[in-house]
Amino acid sequence: MPDTPAVPDAPAVPDTPAVPDAPAVPDTPAVPAHAHAHAHAPAPEPAPAAGSGFRARFRACFRVRSCVRSRFRLRRSVLVPLTAAVVLVAGTGGWYAAGGGRSTVGPAPAGGPAEKVAPLARSLHLPWPREGQASVAVEGIGSLGTRGEQKPVPIASVTKVMTAYVILKSHPMRADAPGATVVADRQAADESYSSVETTAPVLAGREYTQRRLLELMMVPSGNNVARLLARWDAGGEKAFVAKMNRAAAGLGMRATTYTGVSGMEASTRSTSDDQLRLARAAMKDPAFRRIVATASVTAPGAGVTFRNTNRLLGRDGVIGLKTGSSTPAGGNLVWATTQEVAGVSRLVLGVVLHQRAGTTPTEGSAAAHEASRALITAVRADLPATANRA
């Protein structure tokens, strides 16, 4: 799979500027973009000897992951490696465009009615995916429809959209600001070397900006960073999960239950309609929009640069959002793009869930990207003319 192109106007990050198209650390093997795996792979190599340094330990993890690269035919990325276990869990950064017949669009109060399908949607013939769920909506116009039974399904790292949303609600920041200062704890640092999940390297005792940690959570989908932010905000992950569920209820996400902050838990479940509600609410925050549009991010002190796992970013007007894939969840992609309609630039939001569930994260992610790309292309091509005729 080709590398995701850098977004032309992706903002720099305060403490360590984002480096579009930057290579991985020298002499460090590339790691697949979909790596969030508990997989059918060899056992990890022994940890490096004490005192060998952070970069040496990090490279050891990359060597572990290299064992499974050929198996999944994955492309270059700088995600922390993953290896064997029972279930593959991949957190990939991704974006969704709008879509869906019964979509519930926007932050409605709990129990509030779903947004009706826009009249012009009847004139659109969108290429809906044949499996899973999908929803699409256009800001200022309405829902373009929903396809698939709106039954709660695992959503993998799409969970992190709510994690970021809750963090920014509790600790708001300007679009271009670094935000609060967060000190990485020993747990987050130790989890940087995990061989069974996607992580991003942090150093115990080091100060990080809130923005940088949000980027490390959203761009390479660092599970350990999601947990670090939860502990920082609420004192513990359980308390933070409770905040996530309260936020979901407040947005009218009736079919959603969060049981963790990263998406590793298959018990975290939602629907495309509910995730579309959340995407619209989150994209109203300028800081969130800037973060999810980031093409790459460098981990301070680790010398590792991560490319955004969303392969649609920067193409066809795509400006963000979040990917997630795992064996039980399949491939999932929340995307956001823009399109001019009747002289007005409109935000188009979409969610594609549960693609190729039961296969590998690689297959699922590829299917979610393909389904999302087809929807985005059709919406951008047909919506302007359809709106003019309406």
Short mmCIF file of C-alpha atoms in Angstrom, two decimals:
data_model
loop_
_atom_site.label_atom_id
_atom_site.label_comp_id
_atom_site.label_asym_id
_atom_site.label_seq_id
_atom_site.Cartn_x
_atom_site.Cartn_y
_atom_site.Cartn_z
CA MET A 1 0.00 0.00 0.00
CA PRO A 2 1.40 3.40 -0.82
CA ASP A 3 2.42 5.76 1.91
CA THR A 4 -0.12 8.37 2.91
CA PRO A 5 0.77 11.72 1.35
CA ALA A 6 1.44 14.64 3.64
CA VAL A 7 -1.32 17.20 3.96
CA PRO A 8 -0.02 20.37 2.28
CA ASP A 9 -1.09 22.73 5.03
CA ALA A 10 -0.58 20.41 7.98
CA PRO A 11 0.37 22.58 10.97
CA ALA A 12 3.66 22.45 12.77
CA VAL A 13 3.65 21.20 16.34
CA PRO A 14 4.92 23.54 19.07
CA ASP A 15 7.68 21.49 20.70
CA THR A 16 8.70 19.31 17.77
CA PRO A 17 7.53 20.40 14.30
CA ALA A 18 5.70 17.85 12.25
CA VAL A 19 7.90 16.54 9.48
CA PRO A 20 5.87 15.65 6.37
CA ASP A 21 7.20 12.65 4.51
CA ALA A 22 9.97 12.26 7.06
CA PRO A 23 11.67 8.86 7.08
CA ALA A 24 11.77 6.59 10.06
CA VAL A 25 14.72 6.57 12.42
CA PRO A 26 17.92 5.56 10.59
CA ASP A 27 18.63 1.83 10.68
CA THR A 28 15.19 1.15 12.13
CA PRO A 29 13.09 -1.32 10.15
CA ALA A 30 9.77 0.02 8.97
CA VAL A 31 6.63 -1.15 10.73
CA PRO A 32 3.25 -1.67 9.06
CA ALA A 33 0.65 1.04 9.27
CA HIS A 34 -2.05 -1.32 10.46
CA ALA A 35 0.01 -2.72 13.30
CA HIS A 36 -2.19 -3.07 16.32
CA ALA A 37 -1.76 -6.77 16.44
CA HIS A 38 -2.31 -9.73 18.61
CA ALA A 39 -1.41 -11.99 15.78
CA HIS A 40 -0.25 -15.24 14.42
CA ALA A 41 3.37 -14.21 14.61
CA PRO A 42 6.59 -15.39 16.23
CA ALA A 43 7.14 -14.66 19.91
CA PRO A 44 8.98 -11.40 20.64
CA GLU A 45 12.73 -11.35 21.05
CA PRO A 46 14.16 -10.94 24.56
CA ALA A 47 14.24 -7.36 25.80
CA PRO A 48 17.58 -5.61 25.36
CA ALA A 49 19.97 -5.47 28.28
CA ALA A 50 19.59 -2.72 30.86
CA GLY A 51 21.39 0.44 30.01
CA SER A 52 21.20 -0.13 26.27
CA GLY A 53 19.14 3.02 25.92
CA PHE A 54 15.69 3.95 24.69
CA ARG A 55 16.51 3.86 20.99
CA ALA A 56 18.10 0.40 21.28
CA ARG A 57 15.05 -0.95 23.10
CA PHE A 58 12.75 0.67 20.56
CA ARG A 59 14.73 -0.85 17.69
CA ALA A 60 14.43 -4.25 19.36
CA CYS A 61 10.68 -3.92 19.19
CA PHE A 62 10.91 -3.02 15.50
CA ARG A 63 12.94 -6.17 14.88
CA VAL A 64 10.15 -8.20 16.43
CA ARG A 65 7.61 -6.67 14.11
CA SER A 66 9.75 -7.29 11.07
CA CYS A 67 9.04 -11.00 11.53
CA VAL A 68 5.41 -10.47 10.56
CA ARG A 69 5.84 -7.88 7.79
CA SER A 70 6.00 -10.38 4.97
CA ARG A 71 3.01 -12.27 6.31
CA PHE A 72 0.70 -9.30 6.07
CA ARG A 73 2.44 -7.58 3.14
CA LEU A 74 2.24 -4.28 4.96
CA ARG A 75 3.75 -1.03 3.82
CA ARG A 76 6.31 1.16 5.56
CA SER A 77 5.30 2.94 8.72
CA VAL A 78 6.94 3.91 11.96
CA LEU A 79 4.41 2.45 14.36
CA VAL A 80 5.74 0.61 17.36
CA PRO A 81 5.81 -3.09 16.48
CA LEU A 82 3.27 -5.67 17.34
CA THR A 83 3.58 -9.42 17.40
CA ALA A 84 1.81 -12.55 18.37
CA ALA A 85 -1.21 -13.16 20.47
CA VAL A 86 -4.68 -14.45 19.94
CA VAL A 87 -6.50 -11.51 18.37
CA LEU A 88 -5.18 -8.97 15.89
CA VAL A 89 -5.92 -5.45 16.96
CA ALA A 90 -4.77 -2.63 14.72
CA GLY A 91 -5.32 1.04 15.34
CA THR A 92 -4.94 3.02 12.19
CA GLY A 93 -5.57 6.67 11.66
CA GLY A 94 -8.43 7.27 9.34
CA TRP A 95 -11.14 9.50 8.02
CA TYR A 96 -14.81 9.17 7.14
CA ALA A 97 -16.96 11.03 4.69
CA ALA A 98 -20.69 11.27 5.12
CA GLY A 99 -23.26 8.64 4.30
CA GLY A 100 -26.18 6.61 5.40
CA GLY A 101 -29.90 6.13 5.16
CA ARG A 102 -30.91 6.51 8.79
CA SER A 103 -27.94 8.49 9.94
CA THR A 104 -28.07 10.46 13.14
CA VAL A 105 -25.96 13.48 12.38
CA GLY A 106 -24.63 16.05 14.79
CA PRO A 107 -24.60 16.41 18.56
CA ALA A 108 -28.23 15.90 19.51
CA PRO A 109 -29.38 15.67 23.12
CA ALA A 110 -29.90 12.21 24.58
CA GLY A 111 -33.14 10.83 23.24
CA GLY A 112 -33.25 13.46 20.51
CA PRO A 113 -34.56 12.56 17.05
CA ALA A 114 -32.18 11.46 14.32
CA GLU A 115 -31.62 13.87 11.47
CA LYS A 116 -33.81 13.07 8.53
CA VAL A 117 -32.37 12.07 5.19
CA ALA A 118 -32.00 15.14 2.97
CA PRO A 119 -34.45 15.17 0.03
CA LEU A 120 -31.62 15.40 -2.49
CA ALA A 121 -30.21 12.11 -1.18
CA ARG A 122 -32.88 10.31 -3.20
CA SER A 123 -31.21 11.56 -6.39
CA LEU A 124 -27.77 10.34 -5.34
CA HIS A 125 -26.69 6.81 -6.11
CA LEU A 126 -23.90 6.23 -3.64
CA PRO A 127 -21.70 3.10 -3.78
CA TRP A 128 -22.53 1.82 -0.31
CA PRO A 129 -20.35 -1.02 1.02
CA ARG A 130 -21.95 -4.45 0.75
CA GLU A 131 -21.13 -5.40 4.32
CA GLY A 132 -20.96 -3.74 7.72
CA GLN A 133 -22.39 -0.29 8.31
CA ALA A 134 -21.95 3.13 6.74
CA SER A 135 -23.36 6.62 7.31
CA VAL A 136 -22.77 9.91 5.47
CA ALA A 137 -23.94 13.47 6.11
CA VAL A 138 -23.23 16.95 4.80
CA GLU A 139 -23.13 19.88 7.17
CA GLY A 140 -25.92 22.32 6.35
CA ILE A 141 -27.68 19.84 4.06
CA GLY A 142 -28.35 16.75 6.16
CA SER A 143 -27.99 13.01 6.05
CA LEU A 144 -27.25 11.29 2.76
CA GLY A 145 -28.25 7.96 4.23
CA THR A 146 -27.21 4.94 6.26
CA ARG A 147 -26.65 1.37 5.14
CA GLY A 148 -26.40 -1.79 7.20
CA GLU A 149 -28.14 -2.86 10.38
CA GLN A 150 -27.39 -0.34 13.13
CA LYS A 151 -26.35 -3.01 15.59
CA PRO A 152 -23.49 -2.17 18.02
CA VAL A 153 -20.21 -3.64 16.78
CA PRO A 154 -16.58 -3.38 17.96
CA ILE A 155 -14.91 -0.21 16.64
CA ALA A 156 -11.23 -0.74 17.55
CA SER A 157 -9.18 2.49 17.61
CA VAL A 158 -12.04 4.64 16.38
CA THR A 159 -12.63 4.68 20.15
CA LYS A 160 -9.88 7.32 20.38
CA VAL A 161 -12.14 9.92 18.75
CA MET A 162 -14.16 9.97 21.98
CA THR A 163 -10.99 9.89 24.08
CA ALA A 164 -9.72 13.01 22.31
CA TYR A 165 -13.16 14.65 22.47
CA VAL A 166 -13.40 14.20 26.25
CA ILE A 167 -9.82 15.41 26.82
CA LEU A 168 -10.47 18.57 24.81
CA LYS A 169 -13.77 19.20 26.59
CA SER A 170 -12.02 18.97 29.96
CA HIS A 171 -8.87 20.80 28.81
CA PRO A 172 -9.84 23.11 25.92
CA MET A 173 -7.05 24.64 23.86
CA ARG A 174 -6.74 27.01 20.92
CA ALA A 175 -6.17 25.52 17.50
CA ASP A 176 -2.51 26.57 17.43
CA ALA A 177 -1.75 26.25 21.16
CA PRO A 178 0.39 23.56 22.85
CA GLY A 179 -2.16 23.07 25.63
CA ALA A 180 -1.41 21.86 29.13
CA THR A 181 1.81 20.18 30.24
CA VAL A 182 1.62 16.46 30.95
CA VAL A 183 4.39 14.41 32.62
CA ALA A 184 4.66 10.87 31.28
CA ASP A 185 4.48 8.24 34.01
CA ARG A 186 6.44 5.01 34.29
CA GLN A 187 3.50 2.91 33.09
CA ALA A 188 3.20 4.80 29.82
CA ALA A 189 6.94 4.56 29.26
CA ASP A 190 7.02 0.83 29.97
CA GLU A 191 4.10 0.28 27.61
CA SER A 192 6.04 2.03 24.85
CA TYR A 193 7.82 -1.27 24.16
CA SER A 194 4.72 -3.46 23.86
CA SER A 195 4.80 -6.21 21.29
CA VAL A 196 1.07 -6.86 21.39
CA GLU A 197 -0.47 -3.47 20.60
CA THR A 198 0.19 -0.25 18.75
CA THR A 199 2.06 2.23 20.92
CA ALA A 200 4.07 5.42 20.67
CA PRO A 201 7.30 6.02 22.61
CA VAL A 202 7.27 8.29 25.66
CA LEU A 203 9.90 8.72 28.37
CA ALA A 204 9.06 8.51 32.06
CA GLY A 205 9.35 11.85 33.81
CA ARG A 206 9.52 13.83 30.57
CA GLU A 207 7.15 16.75 30.04
CA TYR A 208 4.96 16.68 26.94
CA THR A 209 2.47 19.16 25.62
CA GLN A 210 -1.16 18.15 25.55
CA ARG A 211 -1.13 18.68 21.78
CA ARG A 212 1.83 16.40 21.22
CA LEU A 213 0.25 13.59 23.21
CA LEU A 214 -3.04 13.96 21.36
CA GLU A 215 -1.09 13.73 18.10
CA LEU A 216 0.76 10.63 19.26
CA MET A 217 -2.59 9.10 20.15
CA MET A 218 -4.40 10.03 16.93
CA VAL A 219 -1.72 9.91 14.21
CA PRO A 220 0.00 6.54 14.92
CA SER A 221 -2.81 5.44 17.29
CA GLY A 222 -0.72 5.04 20.44
CA ASN A 223 -2.71 2.99 22.95
CA ASN A 224 -0.30 3.73 25.78
CA VAL A 225 -0.72 7.46 25.15
CA ALA A 226 -4.51 7.15 25.29
CA ARG A 227 -4.21 5.50 28.70
CA LEU A 228 -1.70 8.10 29.88
CA LEU A 229 -4.08 10.93 28.95
CA ALA A 230 -6.94 9.15 30.73
CA ARG A 231 -4.93 8.83 33.96
CA TRP A 232 -3.80 12.46 33.70
CA ASP A 233 -7.34 13.73 33.20
CA ALA A 234 -9.41 11.54 35.53
CA GLY A 235 -6.88 9.90 37.85
CA GLY A 236 -7.59 6.48 36.40
CA GLU A 237 -8.83 4.75 33.27
CA LYS A 238 -12.07 3.51 34.86
CA ALA A 239 -13.06 7.05 35.85
CA PHE A 240 -12.22 8.31 32.38
CA VAL A 241 -14.31 5.60 30.70
CA ALA A 242 -17.24 6.78 32.82
CA LYS A 243 -16.71 10.29 31.41
CA MET A 244 -16.67 8.85 27.89
CA ASN A 245 -20.01 7.13 28.42
CA ARG A 246 -21.53 10.28 29.91
CA ALA A 247 -20.35 12.23 26.87
CA ALA A 248 -21.83 9.61 24.56
CA ALA A 249 -25.17 9.85 26.36
CA GLY A 250 -25.06 13.62 26.08
CA LEU A 251 -24.60 13.35 22.31
CA GLY A 252 -27.52 10.98 21.95
CA MET A 253 -25.31 7.96 21.15
CA ARG A 254 -27.84 5.44 22.43
CA ALA A 255 -26.22 2.36 20.88
CA THR A 256 -22.68 3.05 22.13
CA THR A 257 -20.84 1.58 25.11
CA TYR A 258 -17.21 2.37 25.92
CA THR A 259 -15.28 -0.10 28.11
CA GLY A 260 -11.76 1.23 27.48
CA VAL A 261 -9.96 4.32 26.23
CA SER A 262 -7.93 2.88 23.34
CA GLY A 263 -10.17 0.43 21.48
CA MET A 264 -8.22 -2.68 22.44
CA GLU A 265 -11.36 -4.05 24.08
CA ALA A 266 -13.80 -5.75 21.69
CA SER A 267 -16.49 -4.93 24.26
CA THR A 268 -16.38 -1.25 23.23
CA ARG A 269 -19.18 -1.11 20.67
CA SER A 270 -21.01 1.46 18.59
CA THR A 271 -22.79 2.07 15.28
CA SER A 272 -22.00 4.17 12.25
CA ASP A 273 -24.89 6.50 13.10
CA ASP A 274 -23.55 7.10 16.61
CA GLN A 275 -19.98 7.62 15.45
CA LEU A 276 -21.22 10.14 12.89
CA ARG A 277 -22.82 12.11 15.71
CA LEU A 278 -19.52 12.12 17.56
CA ALA A 279 -17.48 13.05 14.48
CA ARG A 280 -19.63 16.09 13.84
CA ALA A 281 -19.37 17.23 17.46
CA ALA A 282 -15.60 16.68 17.55
CA MET A 283 -14.96 18.49 14.26
CA LYS A 284 -16.52 21.64 15.71
CA ASP A 285 -13.38 21.99 17.85
CA PRO A 286 -10.62 23.79 15.89
CA ALA A 287 -7.89 22.08 17.92
CA PHE A 288 -9.33 18.65 17.16
CA ARG A 289 -9.58 19.49 13.46
CA ARG A 290 -5.94 20.59 13.40
CA ILE A 291 -4.76 17.45 15.20
CA VAL A 292 -6.57 14.96 12.96
CA ALA A 293 -5.24 16.75 9.86
CA THR A 294 -1.63 16.23 10.98
CA ALA A 295 0.34 14.32 8.36
CA SER A 296 3.17 13.18 10.63
CA VAL A 297 4.42 13.58 14.17
CA THR A 298 7.77 13.09 15.89
CA ALA A 299 8.03 11.56 19.36
CA PRO A 300 10.20 13.94 21.44
CA GLY A 301 13.33 12.31 22.81
CA ALA A 302 12.81 9.10 20.84
CA GLY A 303 13.91 10.24 17.40
CA VAL A 304 10.99 8.45 15.73
CA THR A 305 8.65 10.05 13.21
CA PHE A 306 5.21 8.61 12.59
CA ARG A 307 3.18 9.01 9.40
CA ASN A 308 -0.58 9.30 9.71
CA THR A 309 -2.14 5.87 9.22
CA ASN A 310 -5.04 7.35 7.24
CA ARG A 311 -4.16 6.72 3.61
CA LEU A 312 -6.90 9.05 2.38
CA LEU A 313 -5.55 12.12 4.16
CA GLY A 314 -4.71 14.92 1.75
CA ARG A 315 -6.59 13.37 -1.18
CA ASP A 316 -10.03 14.34 -2.47
CA GLY A 317 -10.33 17.08 0.11
CA VAL A 318 -9.92 14.69 3.06
CA ILE A 319 -8.94 16.63 6.18
CA GLY A 320 -9.06 13.94 8.84
CA LEU A 321 -10.34 11.75 11.17
CA LYS A 322 -9.56 8.27 12.57
CA THR A 323 -9.02 4.69 11.52
CA GLY A 324 -9.23 1.53 13.56
CA SER A 325 -9.01 -2.15 12.74
CA SER A 326 -8.91 -5.47 14.55
CA THR A 327 -9.93 -9.03 13.92
CA PRO A 328 -13.30 -8.75 15.75
CA ALA A 329 -13.96 -5.17 14.57
CA GLY A 330 -12.79 -5.55 11.00
CA GLY A 331 -11.77 -2.34 9.24
CA ASN A 332 -13.23 0.97 10.39
CA LEU A 333 -12.75 4.47 9.09
CA VAL A 334 -14.22 7.79 10.12
CA TRP A 335 -13.46 10.44 7.51
CA ALA A 336 -14.00 14.12 6.89
CA THR A 337 -13.74 15.90 3.58
CA THR A 338 -14.89 19.22 2.13
CA GLN A 339 -16.83 19.98 -1.02
CA GLU A 340 -18.13 23.21 -2.51
CA VAL A 341 -21.89 23.09 -2.98
CA ALA A 342 -23.72 26.07 -4.49
CA GLY A 343 -20.73 28.28 -3.77
CA VAL A 344 -20.43 27.21 -0.12
CA SER A 345 -17.69 24.93 1.24
CA ARG A 346 -19.44 22.10 3.08
CA LEU A 347 -18.01 19.63 5.57
CA VAL A 348 -18.83 16.07 4.57
CA LEU A 349 -18.56 13.41 7.27
CA GLY A 350 -18.69 9.66 6.86
CA VAL A 351 -18.30 6.49 8.88
CA VAL A 352 -17.61 2.99 7.58
CA LEU A 353 -17.59 0.15 10.12
CA HIS A 354 -17.12 -3.61 10.33
CA GLN A 355 -15.48 -4.26 6.97
CA ARG A 356 -14.06 -7.77 6.54
CA ALA A 357 -14.55 -8.56 10.23
CA GLY A 358 -12.92 -11.80 11.30
CA THR A 359 -9.95 -11.40 8.96
CA THR A 360 -6.66 -9.63 9.61
CA PRO A 361 -6.44 -5.92 10.48
CA THR A 362 -4.66 -5.46 7.14
CA GLU A 363 -7.57 -6.83 5.12
CA GLY A 364 -10.12 -4.98 7.19
CA SER A 365 -8.29 -1.67 6.93
CA ALA A 366 -7.86 -2.01 3.17
CA ALA A 367 -11.58 -2.73 2.77
CA ALA A 368 -12.58 0.25 4.94
CA HIS A 369 -10.28 2.57 2.97
CA GLU A 370 -11.63 1.27 -0.34
CA ALA A 371 -15.27 1.65 0.72
CA SER A 372 -14.62 5.13 2.09
CA ARG A 373 -12.75 6.25 -1.02
CA ALA A 374 -15.65 5.12 -3.21
CA LEU A 375 -18.17 7.07 -1.12
CA ILE A 376 -16.00 10.20 -1.03
CA THR A 377 -15.44 10.13 -4.79
CA ALA A 378 -19.15 9.74 -5.51
CA VAL A 379 -20.26 12.44 -3.07
CA ARG A 380 -17.74 14.96 -4.36
CA ALA A 381 -18.58 14.18 -7.99
CA ASP A 382 -22.39 14.14 -7.76
CA LEU A 383 -23.41 16.31 -4.84
CA PRO A 384 -22.81 19.77 -6.41
CA ALA A 385 -24.90 19.05 -9.52
CA THR A 386 -27.61 17.28 -7.51
CA ALA A 387 -27.86 20.22 -5.11
CA ASN A 388 -28.16 22.67 -8.01
CA ARG A 389 -31.07 20.68 -9.46
CA ALA A 390 -32.84 20.38 -6.11
#
